[in-house]
Amino acid sequence: PVFSVARSSLKGPEDQLVGISLVYSAETFLRQSGSTIVNLDCLVIGFGKVGRGVADCLLGRRARVQIYDTNPIQLIQATTHGYITNENLTSALKTADIIFCATGSKALKTADFDLMKDETVIVSATSRDDEFGDLIGLDQSFDLCPMENWSEYISHLSRKRIIMVRGGEAANFAHNAVVGPYIYLVNAEIIAAACELINGNYESGINEISEDVRRGLAQLW
């Protein structure tokens, strides 16, 4: 038996704050080059809980925000939150100044880099393997120039630069990925799940803690 906390309601506050920490780290990198997020065209790929946190924070930073998601239900959700949505990733990539990838499932492919404009910045919410695992053959059309906090991909043909913060790894870990005491909600559920495994009799497969236990943990917090 396996217990999962990935979809827990107690994880919602953490996911929202991860979005905020991603925007903080992205703007910190931008400020090192004399820029800010204000008035930039931002594309958020993936409108799950983390992507929504990113988008909400970007609006607060006075950026122009566009949402792309492969799931039309998520696009409807984004629309009801007042965001501009785009069902066509190709057109969305062509106008973005900065791209936030929050899918956990191969947000960008090698061919997508050719669509981006010069000096587009890419920020990942998860590991490089999760978001960019399919970047095979990118070195055939781009030169890679690793820097201290980012990597620059320079096109062989156009010489345009694509900037990937932290080389595609989660950007917020550059600043300790701080989400405050809300992380203890998830830690508590992990402990509760361990107790269930020790004391319970569960069949093989994926299990979750009950909402009653989660409510109890939230009350204790």
PDB file of C-alpha atoms in Angstrom:
ATOM      1  CA  PRO A   1       0.000   0.000   0.000  1.00  0.00           C
ATOM      2  CA  VAL A   2       1.074   3.568  -0.802  1.00  0.00           C
ATOM      3  CA  PHE A   3      -0.234   6.811   0.664  1.00  0.00           C
ATOM      4  CA  SER A   4      -0.133   9.925  -1.512  1.00  0.00           C
ATOM      5  CA  VAL A   5      -0.418  13.553  -0.390  1.00  0.00           C
ATOM      6  CA  ALA A   6       0.080  15.012  -3.873  1.00  0.00           C
ATOM      7  CA  ARG A   7      -3.617  15.905  -4.376  1.00  0.00           C
ATOM      8  CA  SER A   8      -4.394  16.706  -0.756  1.00  0.00           C
ATOM      9  CA  SER A   9      -6.538  19.721   0.108  1.00  0.00           C
ATOM     10  CA  LEU A  10      -3.908  20.557   2.733  1.00  0.00           C
ATOM     11  CA  LYS A  11      -1.372  21.040  -0.067  1.00  0.00           C
ATOM     12  CA  GLY A  12      -3.369  23.895  -1.641  1.00  0.00           C
ATOM     13  CA  PRO A  13      -1.814  26.700   0.436  1.00  0.00           C
ATOM     14  CA  GLU A  14       1.681  25.379  -0.332  1.00  0.00           C
ATOM     15  CA  ASP A  15       0.980  25.223  -4.076  1.00  0.00           C
ATOM     16  CA  GLN A  16      -0.304  28.806  -4.085  1.00  0.00           C
ATOM     17  CA  LEU A  17       2.787  30.015  -2.228  1.00  0.00           C
ATOM     18  CA  VAL A  18       5.094  28.049  -4.554  1.00  0.00           C
ATOM     19  CA  GLY A  19       3.667  30.170  -7.369  1.00  0.00           C
ATOM     20  CA  ILE A  20       4.485  33.332  -5.439  1.00  0.00           C
ATOM     21  CA  SER A  21       8.021  32.142  -4.692  1.00  0.00           C
ATOM     22  CA  LEU A  22       8.567  31.315  -8.387  1.00  0.00           C
ATOM     23  CA  VAL A  23       7.624  34.834  -9.432  1.00  0.00           C
ATOM     24  CA  TYR A  24       9.858  36.266  -6.702  1.00  0.00           C
ATOM     25  CA  SER A  25      12.840  34.240  -7.929  1.00  0.00           C
ATOM     26  CA  ALA A  26      12.115  35.056 -11.584  1.00  0.00           C
ATOM     27  CA  GLU A  27      12.012  38.782 -10.899  1.00  0.00           C
ATOM     28  CA  THR A  28      15.179  38.569  -8.803  1.00  0.00           C
ATOM     29  CA  PHE A  29      16.982  37.148 -11.839  1.00  0.00           C
ATOM     30  CA  LEU A  30      15.436  39.777 -14.107  1.00  0.00           C
ATOM     31  CA  ARG A  31      16.557  42.606 -11.835  1.00  0.00           C
ATOM     32  CA  GLN A  32      20.143  41.377 -12.120  1.00  0.00           C
ATOM     33  CA  SER A  33      19.920  42.319 -15.799  1.00  0.00           C
ATOM     34  CA  GLY A  34      18.142  45.621 -15.139  1.00  0.00           C
ATOM     35  CA  SER A  35      14.577  44.513 -15.851  1.00  0.00           C
ATOM     36  CA  THR A  36      11.348  43.776 -13.943  1.00  0.00           C
ATOM     37  CA  ILE A  37       8.179  41.788 -14.575  1.00  0.00           C
ATOM     38  CA  VAL A  38       6.049  44.930 -14.752  1.00  0.00           C
ATOM     39  CA  ASN A  39       4.364  45.231 -18.178  1.00  0.00           C
ATOM     40  CA  LEU A  40       5.958  42.072 -19.595  1.00  0.00           C
ATOM     41  CA  ASP A  41       3.985  39.576 -21.674  1.00  0.00           C
ATOM     42  CA  CYS A  42       3.959  36.487 -19.464  1.00  0.00           C
ATOM     43  CA  LEU A  43       2.843  33.026 -20.557  1.00  0.00           C
ATOM     44  CA  VAL A  44       1.905  30.436 -17.931  1.00  0.00           C
ATOM     45  CA  ILE A  45       1.892  26.890 -19.320  1.00  0.00           C
ATOM     46  CA  GLY A  46      -0.247  24.746 -17.054  1.00  0.00           C
ATOM     47  CA  PHE A  47      -3.135  26.125 -14.988  1.00  0.00           C
ATOM     48  CA  GLY A  48      -3.033  23.681 -12.107  1.00  0.00           C
ATOM     49  CA  LYS A  49      -2.661  24.816  -8.502  1.00  0.00           C
ATOM     50  CA  VAL A  50       0.935  26.029  -8.925  1.00  0.00           C
ATOM     51  CA  GLY A  51       0.263  27.639 -12.309  1.00  0.00           C
ATOM     52  CA  ARG A  52      -2.721  29.471 -10.834  1.00  0.00           C
ATOM     53  CA  GLY A  53      -0.527  30.756  -8.012  1.00  0.00           C
ATOM     54  CA  VAL A  54       2.007  32.006 -10.568  1.00  0.00           C
ATOM     55  CA  ALA A  55      -0.677  33.732 -12.638  1.00  0.00           C
ATOM     56  CA  ASP A  56      -2.290  35.404  -9.629  1.00  0.00           C
ATOM     57  CA  CYS A  57       1.060  36.736  -8.457  1.00  0.00           C
ATOM     58  CA  LEU A  58       1.982  37.992 -11.929  1.00  0.00           C
ATOM     59  CA  LEU A  59      -1.226  40.011 -12.107  1.00  0.00           C
ATOM     60  CA  GLY A  60      -0.278  41.600  -8.803  1.00  0.00           C
ATOM     61  CA  ARG A  61       3.082  42.527 -10.329  1.00  0.00           C
ATOM     62  CA  ARG A  62       1.243  44.333 -13.190  1.00  0.00           C
ATOM     63  CA  ALA A  63       2.286  41.909 -15.899  1.00  0.00           C
ATOM     64  CA  ARG A  64       0.160  40.904 -18.892  1.00  0.00           C
ATOM     65  CA  VAL A  65      -0.738  37.248 -18.334  1.00  0.00           C
ATOM     66  CA  GLN A  66      -1.749  34.609 -20.885  1.00  0.00           C
ATOM     67  CA  ILE A  67      -2.634  31.004 -19.999  1.00  0.00           C
ATOM     68  CA  TYR A  68      -2.079  27.856 -22.054  1.00  0.00           C
ATOM     69  CA  ASP A  69      -3.170  24.389 -20.967  1.00  0.00           C
ATOM     70  CA  THR A  70      -3.804  21.200 -22.923  1.00  0.00           C
ATOM     71  CA  ASN A  71      -6.911  20.577 -20.799  1.00  0.00           C
ATOM     72  CA  PRO A  72      -9.880  22.680 -22.001  1.00  0.00           C
ATOM     73  CA  ILE A  73     -11.449  22.457 -18.529  1.00  0.00           C
ATOM     74  CA  GLN A  74      -8.422  24.260 -17.085  1.00  0.00           C
ATOM     75  CA  LEU A  75      -8.727  26.916 -19.783  1.00  0.00           C
ATOM     76  CA  ILE A  76     -12.334  27.474 -18.765  1.00  0.00           C
ATOM     77  CA  GLN A  77     -11.191  27.826 -15.157  1.00  0.00           C
ATOM     78  CA  ALA A  78      -8.604  30.391 -16.254  1.00  0.00           C
ATOM     79  CA  THR A  79     -11.249  32.299 -18.190  1.00  0.00           C
ATOM     80  CA  THR A  80     -13.518  32.492 -15.140  1.00  0.00           C
ATOM     81  CA  HIS A  81     -10.568  33.897 -13.188  1.00  0.00           C
ATOM     82  CA  GLY A  82     -10.306  36.681 -15.769  1.00  0.00           C
ATOM     83  CA  TYR A  83      -7.220  35.490 -17.661  1.00  0.00           C
ATOM     84  CA  ILE A  84      -6.598  35.591 -21.393  1.00  0.00           C
ATOM     85  CA  THR A  85      -6.341  32.017 -22.633  1.00  0.00           C
ATOM     86  CA  ASN A  86      -4.849  30.526 -25.769  1.00  0.00           C
ATOM     87  CA  GLU A  87      -5.559  27.074 -27.183  1.00  0.00           C
ATOM     88  CA  ASN A  88      -2.615  27.404 -29.569  1.00  0.00           C
ATOM     89  CA  LEU A  89       0.802  27.063 -27.949  1.00  0.00           C
ATOM     90  CA  THR A  90       2.570  28.124 -31.146  1.00  0.00           C
ATOM     91  CA  SER A  91       0.988  31.581 -31.181  1.00  0.00           C
ATOM     92  CA  ALA A  92       1.373  31.967 -27.419  1.00  0.00           C
ATOM     93  CA  LEU A  93       5.123  31.282 -27.569  1.00  0.00           C
ATOM     94  CA  LYS A  94       5.696  33.870 -30.283  1.00  0.00           C
ATOM     95  CA  THR A  95       4.600  36.804 -28.109  1.00  0.00           C
ATOM     96  CA  ALA A  96       5.872  35.851 -24.650  1.00  0.00           C
ATOM     97  CA  ASP A  97       8.646  37.786 -22.921  1.00  0.00           C
ATOM     98  CA  ILE A  98       8.796  35.272 -20.076  1.00  0.00           C
ATOM     99  CA  ILE A  99       7.410  31.736 -19.919  1.00  0.00           C
ATOM    100  CA  PHE A 100       6.510  29.946 -16.671  1.00  0.00           C
ATOM    101  CA  CYS A 101       6.299  26.164 -17.088  1.00  0.00           C
ATOM    102  CA  ALA A 102       4.151  24.520 -14.415  1.00  0.00           C
ATOM    103  CA  THR A 103       2.946  21.255 -15.908  1.00  0.00           C
ATOM    104  CA  GLY A 104       5.304  18.628 -14.487  1.00  0.00           C
ATOM    105  CA  SER A 105       4.862  16.898 -17.829  1.00  0.00           C
ATOM    106  CA  LYS A 106       7.064  18.100 -20.702  1.00  0.00           C
ATOM    107  CA  ALA A 107       5.896  21.698 -21.131  1.00  0.00           C
ATOM    108  CA  LEU A 108       8.284  22.512 -23.998  1.00  0.00           C
ATOM    109  CA  LYS A 109       9.892  20.581 -26.819  1.00  0.00           C
ATOM    110  CA  THR A 110      12.967  21.332 -28.933  1.00  0.00           C
ATOM    111  CA  ALA A 111      10.932  22.795 -31.829  1.00  0.00           C
ATOM    112  CA  ASP A 112       9.299  25.304 -29.462  1.00  0.00           C
ATOM    113  CA  PHE A 113      12.590  27.185 -29.029  1.00  0.00           C
ATOM    114  CA  ASP A 114      12.530  28.223 -32.695  1.00  0.00           C
ATOM    115  CA  LEU A 115       9.154  29.933 -32.131  1.00  0.00           C
ATOM    116  CA  MET A 116      10.295  32.156 -29.271  1.00  0.00           C
ATOM    117  CA  LYS A 117      11.489  35.705 -29.748  1.00  0.00           C
ATOM    118  CA  ASP A 118      14.914  37.030 -28.838  1.00  0.00           C
ATOM    119  CA  GLU A 119      15.709  37.147 -25.089  1.00  0.00           C
ATOM    120  CA  THR A 120      12.684  35.118 -24.021  1.00  0.00           C
ATOM    121  CA  VAL A 121      13.117  33.956 -20.408  1.00  0.00           C
ATOM    122  CA  ILE A 122      12.000  30.462 -19.338  1.00  0.00           C
ATOM    123  CA  VAL A 123      11.191  29.664 -15.700  1.00  0.00           C
ATOM    124  CA  SER A 124      10.397  26.159 -14.461  1.00  0.00           C
ATOM    125  CA  ALA A 125       8.250  25.212 -11.465  1.00  0.00           C
ATOM    126  CA  THR A 126       9.585  21.652 -11.314  1.00  0.00           C
ATOM    127  CA  SER A 127      12.714  19.731 -12.253  1.00  0.00           C
ATOM    128  CA  ARG A 128      14.306  19.984 -15.675  1.00  0.00           C
ATOM    129  CA  ASP A 129      13.561  16.308 -16.374  1.00  0.00           C
ATOM    130  CA  ASP A 130       9.851  16.843 -15.695  1.00  0.00           C
ATOM    131  CA  GLU A 131       9.385  20.027 -17.731  1.00  0.00           C
ATOM    132  CA  PHE A 132      11.989  19.669 -20.495  1.00  0.00           C
ATOM    133  CA  GLY A 133      12.784  15.975 -20.753  1.00  0.00           C
ATOM    134  CA  ASP A 134      12.246  15.985 -24.516  1.00  0.00           C
ATOM    135  CA  LEU A 135      14.862  18.614 -25.438  1.00  0.00           C
ATOM    136  CA  ILE A 136      16.728  16.135 -27.609  1.00  0.00           C
ATOM    137  CA  GLY A 137      18.873  17.606 -30.347  1.00  0.00           C
ATOM    138  CA  LEU A 138      18.578  21.194 -29.102  1.00  0.00           C
ATOM    139  CA  ASP A 139      22.370  21.477 -29.308  1.00  0.00           C
ATOM    140  CA  GLN A 140      22.139  20.951 -33.081  1.00  0.00           C
ATOM    141  CA  SER A 141      20.495  24.359 -33.561  1.00  0.00           C
ATOM    142  CA  PHE A 142      21.511  26.254 -30.416  1.00  0.00           C
ATOM    143  CA  ASP A 143      24.810  26.864 -28.618  1.00  0.00           C
ATOM    144  CA  LEU A 144      24.595  26.423 -24.855  1.00  0.00           C
ATOM    145  CA  CYS A 145      26.314  29.041 -22.667  1.00  0.00           C
ATOM    146  CA  PRO A 146      25.964  28.185 -18.957  1.00  0.00           C
ATOM    147  CA  MET A 147      26.038  31.179 -16.597  1.00  0.00           C
ATOM    148  CA  GLU A 148      25.958  31.379 -12.811  1.00  0.00           C
ATOM    149  CA  ASN A 149      22.168  31.497 -12.365  1.00  0.00           C
ATOM    150  CA  TRP A 150      20.881  30.784 -15.866  1.00  0.00           C
ATOM    151  CA  SER A 151      21.751  29.174 -19.175  1.00  0.00           C
ATOM    152  CA  GLU A 152      21.697  30.959 -22.523  1.00  0.00           C
ATOM    153  CA  TYR A 153      20.737  29.111 -25.697  1.00  0.00           C
ATOM    154  CA  ILE A 154      21.990  31.016 -28.765  1.00  0.00           C
ATOM    155  CA  SER A 155      20.522  30.123 -32.149  1.00  0.00           C
ATOM    156  CA  HIS A 156      23.027  29.089 -34.833  1.00  0.00           C
ATOM    157  CA  LEU A 157      20.990  30.850 -37.538  1.00  0.00           C
ATOM    158  CA  SER A 158      19.396  33.972 -36.046  1.00  0.00           C
ATOM    159  CA  ARG A 159      21.741  34.411 -33.049  1.00  0.00           C
ATOM    160  CA  LYS A 160      18.700  35.056 -30.861  1.00  0.00           C
ATOM    161  CA  ARG A 161      19.106  34.229 -27.165  1.00  0.00           C
ATOM    162  CA  ILE A 162      16.750  32.096 -25.089  1.00  0.00           C
ATOM    163  CA  ILE A 163      17.458  32.380 -21.355  1.00  0.00           C
ATOM    164  CA  MET A 164      16.590  29.458 -19.064  1.00  0.00           C
ATOM    165  CA  VAL A 165      16.679  30.322 -15.358  1.00  0.00           C
ATOM    166  CA  ARG A 166      18.759  27.836 -13.331  1.00  0.00           C
ATOM    167  CA  GLY A 167      19.252  25.736 -16.441  1.00  0.00           C
ATOM    168  CA  GLY A 168      15.649  24.562 -16.290  1.00  0.00           C
ATOM    169  CA  GLU A 169      15.620  23.420 -12.668  1.00  0.00           C
ATOM    170  CA  ALA A 170      12.965  24.785 -10.298  1.00  0.00           C
ATOM    171  CA  ALA A 171      13.700  28.509 -10.109  1.00  0.00           C
ATOM    172  CA  ASN A 172      12.444  29.067  -6.560  1.00  0.00           C
ATOM    173  CA  PHE A 173      15.044  26.716  -5.071  1.00  0.00           C
ATOM    174  CA  ALA A 174      17.599  29.432  -5.763  1.00  0.00           C
ATOM    175  CA  HIS A 175      16.020  31.268  -2.810  1.00  0.00           C
ATOM    176  CA  ASN A 176      15.256  28.269  -0.566  1.00  0.00           C
ATOM    177  CA  ALA A 177      11.740  27.799  -2.028  1.00  0.00           C
ATOM    178  CA  VAL A 178      10.282  29.428   1.079  1.00  0.00           C
ATOM    179  CA  VAL A 179       6.523  28.906   1.573  1.00  0.00           C
ATOM    180  CA  GLY A 180       6.368  29.691   5.288  1.00  0.00           C
ATOM    181  CA  PRO A 181       4.762  27.545   8.034  1.00  0.00           C
ATOM    182  CA  TYR A 182       2.140  26.153   5.629  1.00  0.00           C
ATOM    183  CA  ILE A 183       4.621  23.412   4.756  1.00  0.00           C
ATOM    184  CA  TYR A 184       3.861  21.873   8.167  1.00  0.00           C
ATOM    185  CA  LEU A 185       0.353  21.004   6.967  1.00  0.00           C
ATOM    186  CA  VAL A 186       1.814  18.645   4.363  1.00  0.00           C
ATOM    187  CA  ASN A 187       4.445  17.325   6.780  1.00  0.00           C
ATOM    188  CA  ALA A 188       1.689  16.537   9.287  1.00  0.00           C
ATOM    189  CA  GLU A 189      -0.281  14.615   6.682  1.00  0.00           C
ATOM    190  CA  ILE A 190       2.821  12.574   5.819  1.00  0.00           C
ATOM    191  CA  ILE A 191       3.190  11.658   9.503  1.00  0.00           C
ATOM    192  CA  ALA A 192      -0.516  10.777   9.696  1.00  0.00           C
ATOM    193  CA  ALA A 193      -0.136   8.609   6.592  1.00  0.00           C
ATOM    194  CA  ALA A 194       2.822   6.789   8.159  1.00  0.00           C
ATOM    195  CA  CYS A 195       0.675   6.075  11.218  1.00  0.00           C
ATOM    196  CA  GLU A 196      -2.069   4.686   8.985  1.00  0.00           C
ATOM    197  CA  LEU A 197       0.421   2.366   7.276  1.00  0.00           C
ATOM    198  CA  ILE A 198       1.694   1.107  10.627  1.00  0.00           C
ATOM    199  CA  ASN A 199      -1.670   0.650  12.323  1.00  0.00           C
ATOM    200  CA  GLY A 200      -4.048  -0.025   9.435  1.00  0.00           C
ATOM    201  CA  ASN A 201      -4.724  -2.945   7.144  1.00  0.00           C
ATOM    202  CA  TYR A 202      -4.664  -1.618   3.585  1.00  0.00           C
ATOM    203  CA  GLU A 203      -4.708  -3.356   0.230  1.00  0.00           C
ATOM    204  CA  SER A 204      -1.934  -2.738  -2.291  1.00  0.00           C
ATOM    205  CA  GLY A 205      -2.442   0.443  -4.309  1.00  0.00           C
ATOM    206  CA  ILE A 206      -2.740   4.206  -3.830  1.00  0.00           C
ATOM    207  CA  ASN A 207      -4.496   5.460  -0.697  1.00  0.00           C
ATOM    208  CA  GLU A 208      -5.191   8.883   0.778  1.00  0.00           C
ATOM    209  CA  ILE A 209      -5.830  10.222   4.245  1.00  0.00           C
ATOM    210  CA  SER A 210      -9.527  10.935   4.891  1.00  0.00           C
ATOM    211  CA  GLU A 211     -10.878  14.482   4.811  1.00  0.00           C
ATOM    212  CA  ASP A 212     -11.857  14.116   8.483  1.00  0.00           C
ATOM    213  CA  VAL A 213      -8.198  13.567   9.408  1.00  0.00           C
ATOM    214  CA  ARG A 214      -7.181  16.495   7.200  1.00  0.00           C
ATOM    215  CA  ARG A 215      -9.705  18.756   8.900  1.00  0.00           C
ATOM    216  CA  GLY A 216      -8.304  17.676  12.274  1.00  0.00           C
ATOM    217  CA  LEU A 217      -4.753  18.493  11.162  1.00  0.00           C
ATOM    218  CA  ALA A 218      -5.885  21.894   9.858  1.00  0.00           C
ATOM    219  CA  GLN A 219      -7.556  22.623  13.205  1.00  0.00           C
ATOM    220  CA  LEU A 220      -4.357  21.702  15.069  1.00  0.00           C
ATOM    221  CA  TRP A 221      -2.299  23.909  12.749  1.00  0.00           C
TER     222      TRP A 221
END
